[in-house]
PDB file of C-alpha atoms in Angstrom:
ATOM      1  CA  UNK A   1      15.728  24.018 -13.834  1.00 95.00           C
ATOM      2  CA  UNK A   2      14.591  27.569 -15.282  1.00 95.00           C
ATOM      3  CA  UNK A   3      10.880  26.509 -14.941  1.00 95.00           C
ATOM      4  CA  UNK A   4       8.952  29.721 -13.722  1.00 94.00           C
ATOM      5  CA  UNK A   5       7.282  31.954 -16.356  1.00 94.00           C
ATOM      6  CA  UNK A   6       6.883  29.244 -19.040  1.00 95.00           C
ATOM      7  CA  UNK A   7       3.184  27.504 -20.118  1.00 96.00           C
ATOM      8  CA  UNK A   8       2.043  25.379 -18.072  1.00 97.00           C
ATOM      9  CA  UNK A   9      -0.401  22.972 -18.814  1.00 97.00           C
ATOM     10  CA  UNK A  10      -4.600  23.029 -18.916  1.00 96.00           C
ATOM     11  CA  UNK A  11      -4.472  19.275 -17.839  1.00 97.00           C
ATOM     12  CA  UNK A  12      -4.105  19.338 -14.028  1.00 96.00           C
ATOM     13  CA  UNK A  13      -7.040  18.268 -12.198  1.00 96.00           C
ATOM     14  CA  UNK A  14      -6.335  19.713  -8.364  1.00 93.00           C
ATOM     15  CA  UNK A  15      -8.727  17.319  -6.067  1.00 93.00           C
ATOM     16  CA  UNK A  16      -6.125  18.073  -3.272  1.00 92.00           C
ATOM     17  CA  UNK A  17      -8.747  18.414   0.093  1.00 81.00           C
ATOM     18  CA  UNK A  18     -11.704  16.705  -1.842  1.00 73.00           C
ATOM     19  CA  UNK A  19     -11.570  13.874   0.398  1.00 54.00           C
ATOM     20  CA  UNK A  20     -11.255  10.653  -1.669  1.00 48.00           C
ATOM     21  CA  UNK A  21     -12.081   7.261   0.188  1.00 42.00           C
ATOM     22  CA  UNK A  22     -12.849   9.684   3.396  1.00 34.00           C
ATOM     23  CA  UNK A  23     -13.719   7.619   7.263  1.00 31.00           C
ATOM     24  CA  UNK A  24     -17.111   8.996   6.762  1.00 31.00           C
ATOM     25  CA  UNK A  25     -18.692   9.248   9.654  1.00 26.00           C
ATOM     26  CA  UNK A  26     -18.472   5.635  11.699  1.00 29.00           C
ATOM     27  CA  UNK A  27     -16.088   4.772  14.231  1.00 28.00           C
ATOM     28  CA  UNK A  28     -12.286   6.485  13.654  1.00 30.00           C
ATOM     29  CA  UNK A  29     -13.665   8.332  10.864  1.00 29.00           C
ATOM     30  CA  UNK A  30     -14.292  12.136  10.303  1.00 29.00           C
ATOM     31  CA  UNK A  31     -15.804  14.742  12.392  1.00 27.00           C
ATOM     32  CA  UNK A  32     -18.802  14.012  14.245  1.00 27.00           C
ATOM     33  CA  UNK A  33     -22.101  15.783  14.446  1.00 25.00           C
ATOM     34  CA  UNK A  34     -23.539  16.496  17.247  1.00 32.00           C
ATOM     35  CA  UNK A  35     -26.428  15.471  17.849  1.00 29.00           C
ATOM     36  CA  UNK A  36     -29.608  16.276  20.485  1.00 34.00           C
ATOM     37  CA  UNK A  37     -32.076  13.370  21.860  1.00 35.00           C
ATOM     38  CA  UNK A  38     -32.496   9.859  21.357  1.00 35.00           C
ATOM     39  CA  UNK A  39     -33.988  10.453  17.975  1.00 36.00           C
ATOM     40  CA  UNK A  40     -31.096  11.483  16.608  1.00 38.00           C
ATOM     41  CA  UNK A  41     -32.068  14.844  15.333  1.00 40.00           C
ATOM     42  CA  UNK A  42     -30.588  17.932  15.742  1.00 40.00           C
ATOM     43  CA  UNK A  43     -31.033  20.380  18.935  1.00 39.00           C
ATOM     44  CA  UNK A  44     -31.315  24.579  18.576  1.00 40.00           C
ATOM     45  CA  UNK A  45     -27.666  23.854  20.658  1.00 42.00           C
ATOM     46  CA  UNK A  46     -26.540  21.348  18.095  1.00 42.00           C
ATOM     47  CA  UNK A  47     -27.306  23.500  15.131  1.00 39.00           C
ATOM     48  CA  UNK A  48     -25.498  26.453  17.073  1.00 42.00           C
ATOM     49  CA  UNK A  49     -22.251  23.977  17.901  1.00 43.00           C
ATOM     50  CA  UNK A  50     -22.198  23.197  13.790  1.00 45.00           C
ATOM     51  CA  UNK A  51     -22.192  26.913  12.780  1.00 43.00           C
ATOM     52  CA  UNK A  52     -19.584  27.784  15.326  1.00 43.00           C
ATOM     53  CA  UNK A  53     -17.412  25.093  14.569  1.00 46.00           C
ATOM     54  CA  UNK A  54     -18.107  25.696  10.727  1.00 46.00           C
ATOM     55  CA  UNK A  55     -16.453  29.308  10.904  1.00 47.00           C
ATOM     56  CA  UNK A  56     -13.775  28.110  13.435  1.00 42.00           C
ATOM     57  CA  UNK A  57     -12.590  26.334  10.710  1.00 44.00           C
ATOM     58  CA  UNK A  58     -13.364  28.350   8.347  1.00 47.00           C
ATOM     59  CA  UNK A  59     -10.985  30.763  10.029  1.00 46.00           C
ATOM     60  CA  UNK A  60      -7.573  28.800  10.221  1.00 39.00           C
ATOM     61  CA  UNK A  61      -7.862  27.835   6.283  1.00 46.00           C
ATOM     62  CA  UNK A  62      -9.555  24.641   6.678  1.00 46.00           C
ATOM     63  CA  UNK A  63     -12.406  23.255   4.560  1.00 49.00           C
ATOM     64  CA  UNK A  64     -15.289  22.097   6.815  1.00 47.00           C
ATOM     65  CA  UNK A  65     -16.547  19.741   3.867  1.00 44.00           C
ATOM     66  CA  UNK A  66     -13.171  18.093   3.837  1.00 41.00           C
ATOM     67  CA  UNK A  67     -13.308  17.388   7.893  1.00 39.00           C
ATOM     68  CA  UNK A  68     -17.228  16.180   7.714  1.00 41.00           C
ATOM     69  CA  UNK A  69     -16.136  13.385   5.018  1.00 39.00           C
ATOM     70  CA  UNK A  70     -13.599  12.194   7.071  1.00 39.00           C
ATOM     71  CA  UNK A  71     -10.922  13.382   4.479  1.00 39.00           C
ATOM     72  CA  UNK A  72      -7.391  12.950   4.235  1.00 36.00           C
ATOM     73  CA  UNK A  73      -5.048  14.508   6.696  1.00 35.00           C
ATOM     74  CA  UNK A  74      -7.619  14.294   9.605  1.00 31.00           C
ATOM     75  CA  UNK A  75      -6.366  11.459  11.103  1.00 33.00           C
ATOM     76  CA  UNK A  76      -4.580  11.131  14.825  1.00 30.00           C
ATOM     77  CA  UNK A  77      -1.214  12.528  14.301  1.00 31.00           C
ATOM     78  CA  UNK A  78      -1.590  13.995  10.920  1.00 31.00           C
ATOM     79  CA  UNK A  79      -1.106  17.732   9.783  1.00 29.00           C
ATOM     80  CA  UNK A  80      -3.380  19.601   8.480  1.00 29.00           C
ATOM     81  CA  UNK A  81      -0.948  22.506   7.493  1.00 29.00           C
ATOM     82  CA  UNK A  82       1.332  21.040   4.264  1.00 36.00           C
ATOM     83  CA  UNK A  83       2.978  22.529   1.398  1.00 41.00           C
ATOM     84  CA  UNK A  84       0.385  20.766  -0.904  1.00 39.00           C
ATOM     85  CA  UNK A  85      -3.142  22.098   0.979  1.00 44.00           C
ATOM     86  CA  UNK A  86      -5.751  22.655  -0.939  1.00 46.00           C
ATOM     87  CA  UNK A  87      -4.432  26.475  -2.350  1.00 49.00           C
ATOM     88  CA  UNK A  88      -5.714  27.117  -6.376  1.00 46.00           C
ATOM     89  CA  UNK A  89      -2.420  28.700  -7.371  1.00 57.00           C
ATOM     90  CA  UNK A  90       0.697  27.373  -5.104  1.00 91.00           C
ATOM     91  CA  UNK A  91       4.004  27.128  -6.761  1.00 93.00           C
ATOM     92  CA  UNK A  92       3.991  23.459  -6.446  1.00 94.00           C
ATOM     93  CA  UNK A  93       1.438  23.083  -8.406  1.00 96.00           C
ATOM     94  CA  UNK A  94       2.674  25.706 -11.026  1.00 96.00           C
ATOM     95  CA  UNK A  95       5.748  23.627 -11.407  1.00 97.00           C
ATOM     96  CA  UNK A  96       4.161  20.085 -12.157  1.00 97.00           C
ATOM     97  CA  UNK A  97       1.731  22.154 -14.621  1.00 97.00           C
ATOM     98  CA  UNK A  98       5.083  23.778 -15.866  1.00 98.00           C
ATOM     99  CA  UNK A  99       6.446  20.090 -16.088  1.00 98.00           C
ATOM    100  CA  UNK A 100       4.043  18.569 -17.683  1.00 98.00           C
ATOM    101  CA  UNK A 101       3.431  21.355 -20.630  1.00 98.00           C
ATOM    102  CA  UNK A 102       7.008  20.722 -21.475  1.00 98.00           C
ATOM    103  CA  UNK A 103       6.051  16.849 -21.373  1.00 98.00           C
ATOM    104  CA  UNK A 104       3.582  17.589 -23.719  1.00 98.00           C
ATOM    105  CA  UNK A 105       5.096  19.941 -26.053  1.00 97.00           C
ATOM    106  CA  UNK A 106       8.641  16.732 -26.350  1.00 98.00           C
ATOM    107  CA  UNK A 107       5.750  14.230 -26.969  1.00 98.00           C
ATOM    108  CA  UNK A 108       3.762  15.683 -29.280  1.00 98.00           C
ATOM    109  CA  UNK A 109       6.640  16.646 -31.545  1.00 97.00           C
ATOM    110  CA  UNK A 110       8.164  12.971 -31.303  1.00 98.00           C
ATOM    111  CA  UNK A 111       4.604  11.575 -32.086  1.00 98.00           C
ATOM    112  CA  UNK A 112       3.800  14.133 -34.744  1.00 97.00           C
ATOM    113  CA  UNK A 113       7.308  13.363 -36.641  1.00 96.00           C
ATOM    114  CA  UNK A 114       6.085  10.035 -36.595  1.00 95.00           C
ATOM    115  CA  UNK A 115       2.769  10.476 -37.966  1.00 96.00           C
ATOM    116  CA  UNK A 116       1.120   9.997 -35.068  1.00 97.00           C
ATOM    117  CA  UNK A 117      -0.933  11.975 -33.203  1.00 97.00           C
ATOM    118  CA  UNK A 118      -0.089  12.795 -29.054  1.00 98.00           C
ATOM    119  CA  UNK A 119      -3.027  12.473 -26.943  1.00 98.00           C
ATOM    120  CA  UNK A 120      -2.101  14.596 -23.409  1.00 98.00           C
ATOM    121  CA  UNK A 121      -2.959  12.681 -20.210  1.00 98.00           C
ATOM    122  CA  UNK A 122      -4.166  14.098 -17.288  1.00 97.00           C
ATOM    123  CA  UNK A 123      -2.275  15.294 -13.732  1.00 98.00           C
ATOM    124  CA  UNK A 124      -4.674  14.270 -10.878  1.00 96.00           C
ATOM    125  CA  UNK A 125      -3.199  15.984  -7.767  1.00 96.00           C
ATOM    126  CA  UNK A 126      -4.570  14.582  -4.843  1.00 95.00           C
ATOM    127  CA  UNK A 127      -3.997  14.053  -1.007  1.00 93.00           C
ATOM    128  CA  UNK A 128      -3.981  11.021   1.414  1.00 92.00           C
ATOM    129  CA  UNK A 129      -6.257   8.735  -0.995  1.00 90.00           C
ATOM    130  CA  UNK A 130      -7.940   8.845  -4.505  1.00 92.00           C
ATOM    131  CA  UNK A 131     -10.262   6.481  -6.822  1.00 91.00           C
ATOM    132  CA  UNK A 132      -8.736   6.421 -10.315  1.00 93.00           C
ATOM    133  CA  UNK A 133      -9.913   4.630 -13.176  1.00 93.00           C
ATOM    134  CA  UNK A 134      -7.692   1.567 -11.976  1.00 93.00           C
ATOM    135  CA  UNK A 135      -9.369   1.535  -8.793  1.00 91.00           C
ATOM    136  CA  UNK A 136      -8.633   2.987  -5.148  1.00 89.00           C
ATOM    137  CA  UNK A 137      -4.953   4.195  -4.363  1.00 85.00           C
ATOM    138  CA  UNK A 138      -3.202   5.944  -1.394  1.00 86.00           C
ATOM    139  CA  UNK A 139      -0.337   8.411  -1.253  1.00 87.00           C
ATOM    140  CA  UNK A 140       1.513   5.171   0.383  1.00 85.00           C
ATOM    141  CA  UNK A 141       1.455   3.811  -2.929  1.00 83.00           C
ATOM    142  CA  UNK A 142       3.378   7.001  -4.725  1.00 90.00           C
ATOM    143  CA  UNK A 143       2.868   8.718  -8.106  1.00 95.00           C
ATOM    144  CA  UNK A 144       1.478   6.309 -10.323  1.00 95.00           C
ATOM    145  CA  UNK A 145      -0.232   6.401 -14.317  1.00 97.00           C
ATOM    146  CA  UNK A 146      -3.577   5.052 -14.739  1.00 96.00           C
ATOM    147  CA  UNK A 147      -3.868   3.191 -18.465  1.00 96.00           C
ATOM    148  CA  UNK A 148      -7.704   2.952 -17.862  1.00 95.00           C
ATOM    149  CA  UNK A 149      -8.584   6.960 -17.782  1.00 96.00           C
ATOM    150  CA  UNK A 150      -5.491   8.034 -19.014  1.00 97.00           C
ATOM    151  CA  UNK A 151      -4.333   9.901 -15.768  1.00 97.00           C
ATOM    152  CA  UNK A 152      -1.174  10.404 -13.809  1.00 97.00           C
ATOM    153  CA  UNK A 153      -1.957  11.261 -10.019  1.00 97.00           C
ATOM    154  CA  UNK A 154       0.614  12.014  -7.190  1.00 96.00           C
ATOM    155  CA  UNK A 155       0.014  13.469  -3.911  1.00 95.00           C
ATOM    156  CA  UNK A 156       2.522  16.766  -4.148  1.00 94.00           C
ATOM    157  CA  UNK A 157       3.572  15.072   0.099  1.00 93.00           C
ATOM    158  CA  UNK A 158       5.427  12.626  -2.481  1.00 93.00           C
ATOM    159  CA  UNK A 159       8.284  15.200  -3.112  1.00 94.00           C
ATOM    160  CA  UNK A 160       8.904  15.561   0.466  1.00 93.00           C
ATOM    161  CA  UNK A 161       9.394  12.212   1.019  1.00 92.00           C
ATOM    162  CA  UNK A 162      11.941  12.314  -2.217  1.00 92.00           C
ATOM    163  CA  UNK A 163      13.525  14.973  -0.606  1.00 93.00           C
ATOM    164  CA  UNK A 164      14.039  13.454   3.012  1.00 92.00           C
ATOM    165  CA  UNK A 165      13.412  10.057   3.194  1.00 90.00           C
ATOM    166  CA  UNK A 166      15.035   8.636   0.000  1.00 91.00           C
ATOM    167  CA  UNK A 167      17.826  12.116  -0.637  1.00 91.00           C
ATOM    168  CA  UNK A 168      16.937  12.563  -3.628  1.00 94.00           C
ATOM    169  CA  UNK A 169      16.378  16.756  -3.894  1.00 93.00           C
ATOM    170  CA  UNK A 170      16.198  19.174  -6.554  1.00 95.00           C
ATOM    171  CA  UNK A 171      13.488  20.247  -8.807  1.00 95.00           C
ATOM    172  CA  UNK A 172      14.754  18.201 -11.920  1.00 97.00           C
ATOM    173  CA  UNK A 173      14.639  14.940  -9.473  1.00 97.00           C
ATOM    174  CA  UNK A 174      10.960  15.993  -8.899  1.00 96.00           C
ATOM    175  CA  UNK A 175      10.630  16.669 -13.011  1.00 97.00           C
ATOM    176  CA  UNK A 176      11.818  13.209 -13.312  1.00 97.00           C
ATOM    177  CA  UNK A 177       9.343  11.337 -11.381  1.00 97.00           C
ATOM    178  CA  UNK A 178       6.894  13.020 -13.155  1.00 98.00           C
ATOM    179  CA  UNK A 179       8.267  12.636 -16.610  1.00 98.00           C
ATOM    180  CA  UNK A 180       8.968   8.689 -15.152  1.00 98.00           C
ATOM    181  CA  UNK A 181       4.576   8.300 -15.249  1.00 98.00           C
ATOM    182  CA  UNK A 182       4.332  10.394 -18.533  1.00 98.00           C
ATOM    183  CA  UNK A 183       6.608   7.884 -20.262  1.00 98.00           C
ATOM    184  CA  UNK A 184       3.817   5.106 -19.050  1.00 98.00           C
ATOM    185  CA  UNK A 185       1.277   7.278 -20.590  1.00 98.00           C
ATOM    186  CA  UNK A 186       3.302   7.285 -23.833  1.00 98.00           C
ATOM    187  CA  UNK A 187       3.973   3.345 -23.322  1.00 98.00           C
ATOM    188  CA  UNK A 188       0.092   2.927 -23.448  1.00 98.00           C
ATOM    189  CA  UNK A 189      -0.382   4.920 -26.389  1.00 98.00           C
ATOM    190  CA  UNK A 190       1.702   3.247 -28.312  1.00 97.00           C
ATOM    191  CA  UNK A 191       0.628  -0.039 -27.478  1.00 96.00           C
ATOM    192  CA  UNK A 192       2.997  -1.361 -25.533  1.00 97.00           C
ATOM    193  CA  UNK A 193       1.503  -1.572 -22.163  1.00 96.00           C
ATOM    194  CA  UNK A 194      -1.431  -3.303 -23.482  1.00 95.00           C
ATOM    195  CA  UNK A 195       0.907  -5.782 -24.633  1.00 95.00           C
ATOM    196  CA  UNK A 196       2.767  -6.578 -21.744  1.00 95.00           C
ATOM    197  CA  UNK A 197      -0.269  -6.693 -19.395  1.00 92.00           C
ATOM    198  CA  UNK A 198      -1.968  -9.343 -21.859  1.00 94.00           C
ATOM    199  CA  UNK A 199       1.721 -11.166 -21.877  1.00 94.00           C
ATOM    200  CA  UNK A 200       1.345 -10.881 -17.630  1.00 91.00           C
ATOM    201  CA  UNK A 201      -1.889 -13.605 -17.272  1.00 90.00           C
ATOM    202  CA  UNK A 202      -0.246 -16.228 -18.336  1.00 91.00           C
ATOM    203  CA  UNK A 203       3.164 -15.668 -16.400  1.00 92.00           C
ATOM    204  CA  UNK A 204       4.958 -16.476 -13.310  1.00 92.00           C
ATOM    205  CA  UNK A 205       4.928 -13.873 -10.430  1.00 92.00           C
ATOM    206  CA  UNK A 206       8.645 -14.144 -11.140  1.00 91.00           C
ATOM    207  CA  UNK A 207       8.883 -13.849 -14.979  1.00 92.00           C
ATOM    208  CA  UNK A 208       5.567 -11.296 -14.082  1.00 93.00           C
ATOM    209  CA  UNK A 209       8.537  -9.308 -11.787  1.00 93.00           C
ATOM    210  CA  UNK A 210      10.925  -9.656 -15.116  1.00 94.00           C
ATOM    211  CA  UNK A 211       8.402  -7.981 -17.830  1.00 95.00           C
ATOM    212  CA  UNK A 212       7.691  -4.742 -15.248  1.00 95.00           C
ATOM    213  CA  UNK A 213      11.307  -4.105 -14.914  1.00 96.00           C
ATOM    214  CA  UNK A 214      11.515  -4.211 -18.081  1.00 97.00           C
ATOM    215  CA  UNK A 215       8.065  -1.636 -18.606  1.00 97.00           C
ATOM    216  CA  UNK A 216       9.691   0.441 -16.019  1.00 97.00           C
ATOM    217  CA  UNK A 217      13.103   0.753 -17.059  1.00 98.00           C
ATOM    218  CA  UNK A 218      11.722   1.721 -20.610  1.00 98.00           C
ATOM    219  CA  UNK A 219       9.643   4.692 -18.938  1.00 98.00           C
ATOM    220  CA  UNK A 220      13.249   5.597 -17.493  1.00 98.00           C
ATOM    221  CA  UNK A 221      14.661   5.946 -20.690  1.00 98.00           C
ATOM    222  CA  UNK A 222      11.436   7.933 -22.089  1.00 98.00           C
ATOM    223  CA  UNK A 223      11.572  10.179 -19.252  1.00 98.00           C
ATOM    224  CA  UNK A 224      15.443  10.937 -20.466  1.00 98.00           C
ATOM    225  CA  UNK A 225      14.546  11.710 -23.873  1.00 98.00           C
ATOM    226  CA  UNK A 226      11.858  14.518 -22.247  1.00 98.00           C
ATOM    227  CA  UNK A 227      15.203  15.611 -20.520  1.00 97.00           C
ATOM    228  CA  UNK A 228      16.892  15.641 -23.685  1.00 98.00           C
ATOM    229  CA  UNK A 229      14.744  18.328 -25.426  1.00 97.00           C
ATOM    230  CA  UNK A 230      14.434  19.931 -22.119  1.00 96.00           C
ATOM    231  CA  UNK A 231      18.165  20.774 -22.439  1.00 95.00           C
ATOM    232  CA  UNK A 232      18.102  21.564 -25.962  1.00 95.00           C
ATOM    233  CA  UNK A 233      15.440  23.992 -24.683  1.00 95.00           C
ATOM    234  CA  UNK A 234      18.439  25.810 -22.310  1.00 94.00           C
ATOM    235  CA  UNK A 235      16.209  25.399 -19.253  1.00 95.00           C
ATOM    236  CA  UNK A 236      18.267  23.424 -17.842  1.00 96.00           C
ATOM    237  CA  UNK A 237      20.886  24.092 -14.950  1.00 96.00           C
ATOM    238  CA  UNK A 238      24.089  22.574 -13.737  1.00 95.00           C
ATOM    239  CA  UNK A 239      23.653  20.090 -11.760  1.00 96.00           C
ATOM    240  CA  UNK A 240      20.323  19.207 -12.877  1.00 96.00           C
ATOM    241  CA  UNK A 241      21.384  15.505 -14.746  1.00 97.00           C
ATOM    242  CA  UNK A 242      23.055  14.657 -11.721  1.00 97.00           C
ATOM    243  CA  UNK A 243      20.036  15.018  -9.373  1.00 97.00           C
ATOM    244  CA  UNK A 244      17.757  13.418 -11.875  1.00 97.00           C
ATOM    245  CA  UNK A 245      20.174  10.319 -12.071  1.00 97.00           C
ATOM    246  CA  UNK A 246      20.428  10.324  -8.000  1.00 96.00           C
ATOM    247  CA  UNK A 247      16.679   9.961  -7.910  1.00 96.00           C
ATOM    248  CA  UNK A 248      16.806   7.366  -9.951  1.00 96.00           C
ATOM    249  CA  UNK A 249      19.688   5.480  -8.047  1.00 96.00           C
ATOM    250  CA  UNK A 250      18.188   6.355  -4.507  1.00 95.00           C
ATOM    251  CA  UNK A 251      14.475   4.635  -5.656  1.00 94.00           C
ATOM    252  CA  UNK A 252      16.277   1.551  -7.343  1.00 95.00           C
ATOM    253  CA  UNK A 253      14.891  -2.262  -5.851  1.00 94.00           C
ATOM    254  CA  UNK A 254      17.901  -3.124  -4.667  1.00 94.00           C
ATOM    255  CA  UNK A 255      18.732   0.469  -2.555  1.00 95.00           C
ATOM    256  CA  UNK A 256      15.296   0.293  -1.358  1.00 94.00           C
ATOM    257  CA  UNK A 257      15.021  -2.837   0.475  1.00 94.00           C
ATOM    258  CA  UNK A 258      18.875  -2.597   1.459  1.00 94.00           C
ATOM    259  CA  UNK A 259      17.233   0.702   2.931  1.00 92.00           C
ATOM    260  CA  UNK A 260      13.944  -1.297   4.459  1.00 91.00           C
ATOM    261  CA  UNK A 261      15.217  -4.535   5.212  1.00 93.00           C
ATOM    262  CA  UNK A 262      18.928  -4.806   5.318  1.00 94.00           C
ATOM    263  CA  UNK A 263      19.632  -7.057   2.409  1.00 94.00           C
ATOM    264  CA  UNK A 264      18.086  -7.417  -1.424  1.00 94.00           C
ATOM    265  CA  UNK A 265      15.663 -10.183  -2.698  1.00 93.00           C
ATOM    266  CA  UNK A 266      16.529 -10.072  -6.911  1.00 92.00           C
ATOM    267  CA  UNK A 267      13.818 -12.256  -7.904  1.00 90.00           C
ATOM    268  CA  UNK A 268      10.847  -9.406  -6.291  1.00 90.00           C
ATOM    269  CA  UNK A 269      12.511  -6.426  -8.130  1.00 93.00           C
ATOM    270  CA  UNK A 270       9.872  -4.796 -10.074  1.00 92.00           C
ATOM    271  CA  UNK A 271      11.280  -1.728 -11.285  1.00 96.00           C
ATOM    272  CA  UNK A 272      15.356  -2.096 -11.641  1.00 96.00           C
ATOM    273  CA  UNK A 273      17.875  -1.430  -9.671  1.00 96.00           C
ATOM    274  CA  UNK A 274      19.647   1.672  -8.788  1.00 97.00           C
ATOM    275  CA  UNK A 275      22.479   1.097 -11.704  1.00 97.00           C
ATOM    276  CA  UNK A 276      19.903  -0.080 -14.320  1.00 97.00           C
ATOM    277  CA  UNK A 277      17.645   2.964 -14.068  1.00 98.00           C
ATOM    278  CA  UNK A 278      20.709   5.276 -13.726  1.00 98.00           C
ATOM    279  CA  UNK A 279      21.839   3.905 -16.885  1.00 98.00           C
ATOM    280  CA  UNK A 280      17.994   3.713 -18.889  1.00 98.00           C
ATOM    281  CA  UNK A 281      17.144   7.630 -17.765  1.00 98.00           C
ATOM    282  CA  UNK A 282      20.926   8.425 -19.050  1.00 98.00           C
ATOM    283  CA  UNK A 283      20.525   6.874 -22.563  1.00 98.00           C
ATOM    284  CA  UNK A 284      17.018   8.307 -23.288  1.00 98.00           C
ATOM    285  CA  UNK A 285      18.580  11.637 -22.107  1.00 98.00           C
ATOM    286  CA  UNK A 286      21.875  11.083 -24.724  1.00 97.00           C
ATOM    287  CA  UNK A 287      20.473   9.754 -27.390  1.00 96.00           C
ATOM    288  CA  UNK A 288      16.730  11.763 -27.510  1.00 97.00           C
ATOM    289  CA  UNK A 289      15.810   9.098 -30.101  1.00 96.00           C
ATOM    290  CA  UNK A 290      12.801   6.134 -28.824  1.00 97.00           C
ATOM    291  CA  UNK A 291      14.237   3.560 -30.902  1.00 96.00           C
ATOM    292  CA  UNK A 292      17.229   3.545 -28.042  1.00 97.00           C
ATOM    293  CA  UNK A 293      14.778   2.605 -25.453  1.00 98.00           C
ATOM    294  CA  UNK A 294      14.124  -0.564 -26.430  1.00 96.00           C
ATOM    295  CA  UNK A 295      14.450  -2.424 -23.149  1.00 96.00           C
ATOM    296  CA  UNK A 296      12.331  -5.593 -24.360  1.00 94.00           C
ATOM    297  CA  UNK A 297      14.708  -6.678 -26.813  1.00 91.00           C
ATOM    298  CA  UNK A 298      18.077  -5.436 -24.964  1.00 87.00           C
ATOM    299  CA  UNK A 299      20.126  -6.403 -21.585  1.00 82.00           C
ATOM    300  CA  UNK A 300      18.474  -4.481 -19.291  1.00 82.00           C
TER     301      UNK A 300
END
């Protein structure tokens, strides 16, 4: 994908380091002060500890604030070193911009050809743990769209795990996932998730399981029609389909818990399975038109 040197977009938030739902300071948590006396305040040797430690850390690239809240990445065994630290300008984070500027530029065009107006979300890029609008989320939980604020957030760590966990590599396979959570945002906008989530209170968890397949599948086929007018854009390369459609088949229900538990349970899917989102990405990225992605109304 011939994404460097193109816009990128306003509408990333970077709260990478910030801390989110740190440990604090209790038991397991984050750094500890030291402290002088059974009062509990601070010694002349305490104070001098602090400021030591402060440009010790200071020094190696870390943010003290980050390790006094008990932020992510400070935990036993964890790295404080990653390709998505808390740097202002690092390429990852020029690509999703870069990604999501072309989101916005397909979406507004659809929208505005329809008479509508395009309302841009949000990219919240976070590490370890965030508070969204929809409540508290980890990186565990992966890249996921807010309808309450209007936000997408993903921990950047997300892509590595794409890359070696589930084989699924390649900057347009990354694109994807992103576009994936833009085609919620577009869902909500539209009215649609709304809808469904209303239609959810009075289901079964099983018929519940049905209707976000369905949601899901449709945000497949959205995030194909943002590949569509990528490609009529010429910015994309060869191969780049065929790693967006092996992302798709690698994070399918049924490969996943073949991959997790050795066999598939149908009636828990909740996003498709390999072959369904294959095929959903694939027609939104043919046809370019939303009316195809009707997966309500059609065999999914």
């Amino acid at each position: 994908m011939l994404w460097k040197g193109r816009r990128q977009s306003d509408n990333v938030e970077d709260d990478r380091g910030q801390g989110g739902f740190g440990g604090g300071m209790g038991p397991g948590g984050g750094f500890r002060i030291p402290t002088g006396g059974a009062s509990g305040g601070l010694s002349l040797s305490g104070i001098i500890i602090i400021v030591v430690i402060y440009f010790v850390l200071k020094a190696v690239g870390i943010d003290p604030m980050m390790v006094l809240d008990g932020g992510p990445g400070m935990g036993p065994g964890s790295s404080q070193i990653s390709r998505n630290g808390p740097q202002s300008n690092d390429e990852m984070k020029q690509f999703v911009a870069t990604v999501l500027a072309e989101t916005e530029d397909t979406w507004s065009g659809i929208f505005q050809a329809n008479g509508l107006k395009y309302e841009d979300p949000k990219l919240v890029l976070f590490t370890g743990q965030t508070r969204s609008g929809c409540g508290y989320a980890s990186a565990a939980s992966g890249p996921f769209y807010c309808p309450e604020d209007h936000k997408v957030y993903i921990d950047l760590s997300f892509y590595d795990q794409l890359d070696r966990q589930f084989g699924a590599s390649g900057d347009f396979a990354q694109a994807y996932v992103l576009a994936h959570e833009v085609g919620h945002h577009v869902q909500n906008l539209l009215g649609i998730l709304p809808k469904v989530n209303r239609m959810r209170e009075s289901m079964s968890e099983d018929q519940s399981n049905v209707m976000s397949v369905r949601v899901e599948l449709q945000a497949d086929c959205f995030a194909g029609i943002w590949g569509h007018y990528t490609g009529q854009k010429g910015i994309l390369e060869k191969g780049d389909l065929e790693e967006a459609l092996n992302a798709a088949k690698q994070i399918g229900d049924d490969t996943l818990q073949r991959r997790t538990q050795g066999y598939v349970v149908p009636e828990t899917f909740n996003h498709g399975t390999s072959a369904q989102r294959m095929k959903w990405f694939k027609r939104g990225f043919d046809s370019g038109k939303v009316a195809d992605c009707d997966t309500f109304n059609n065999q999914p």
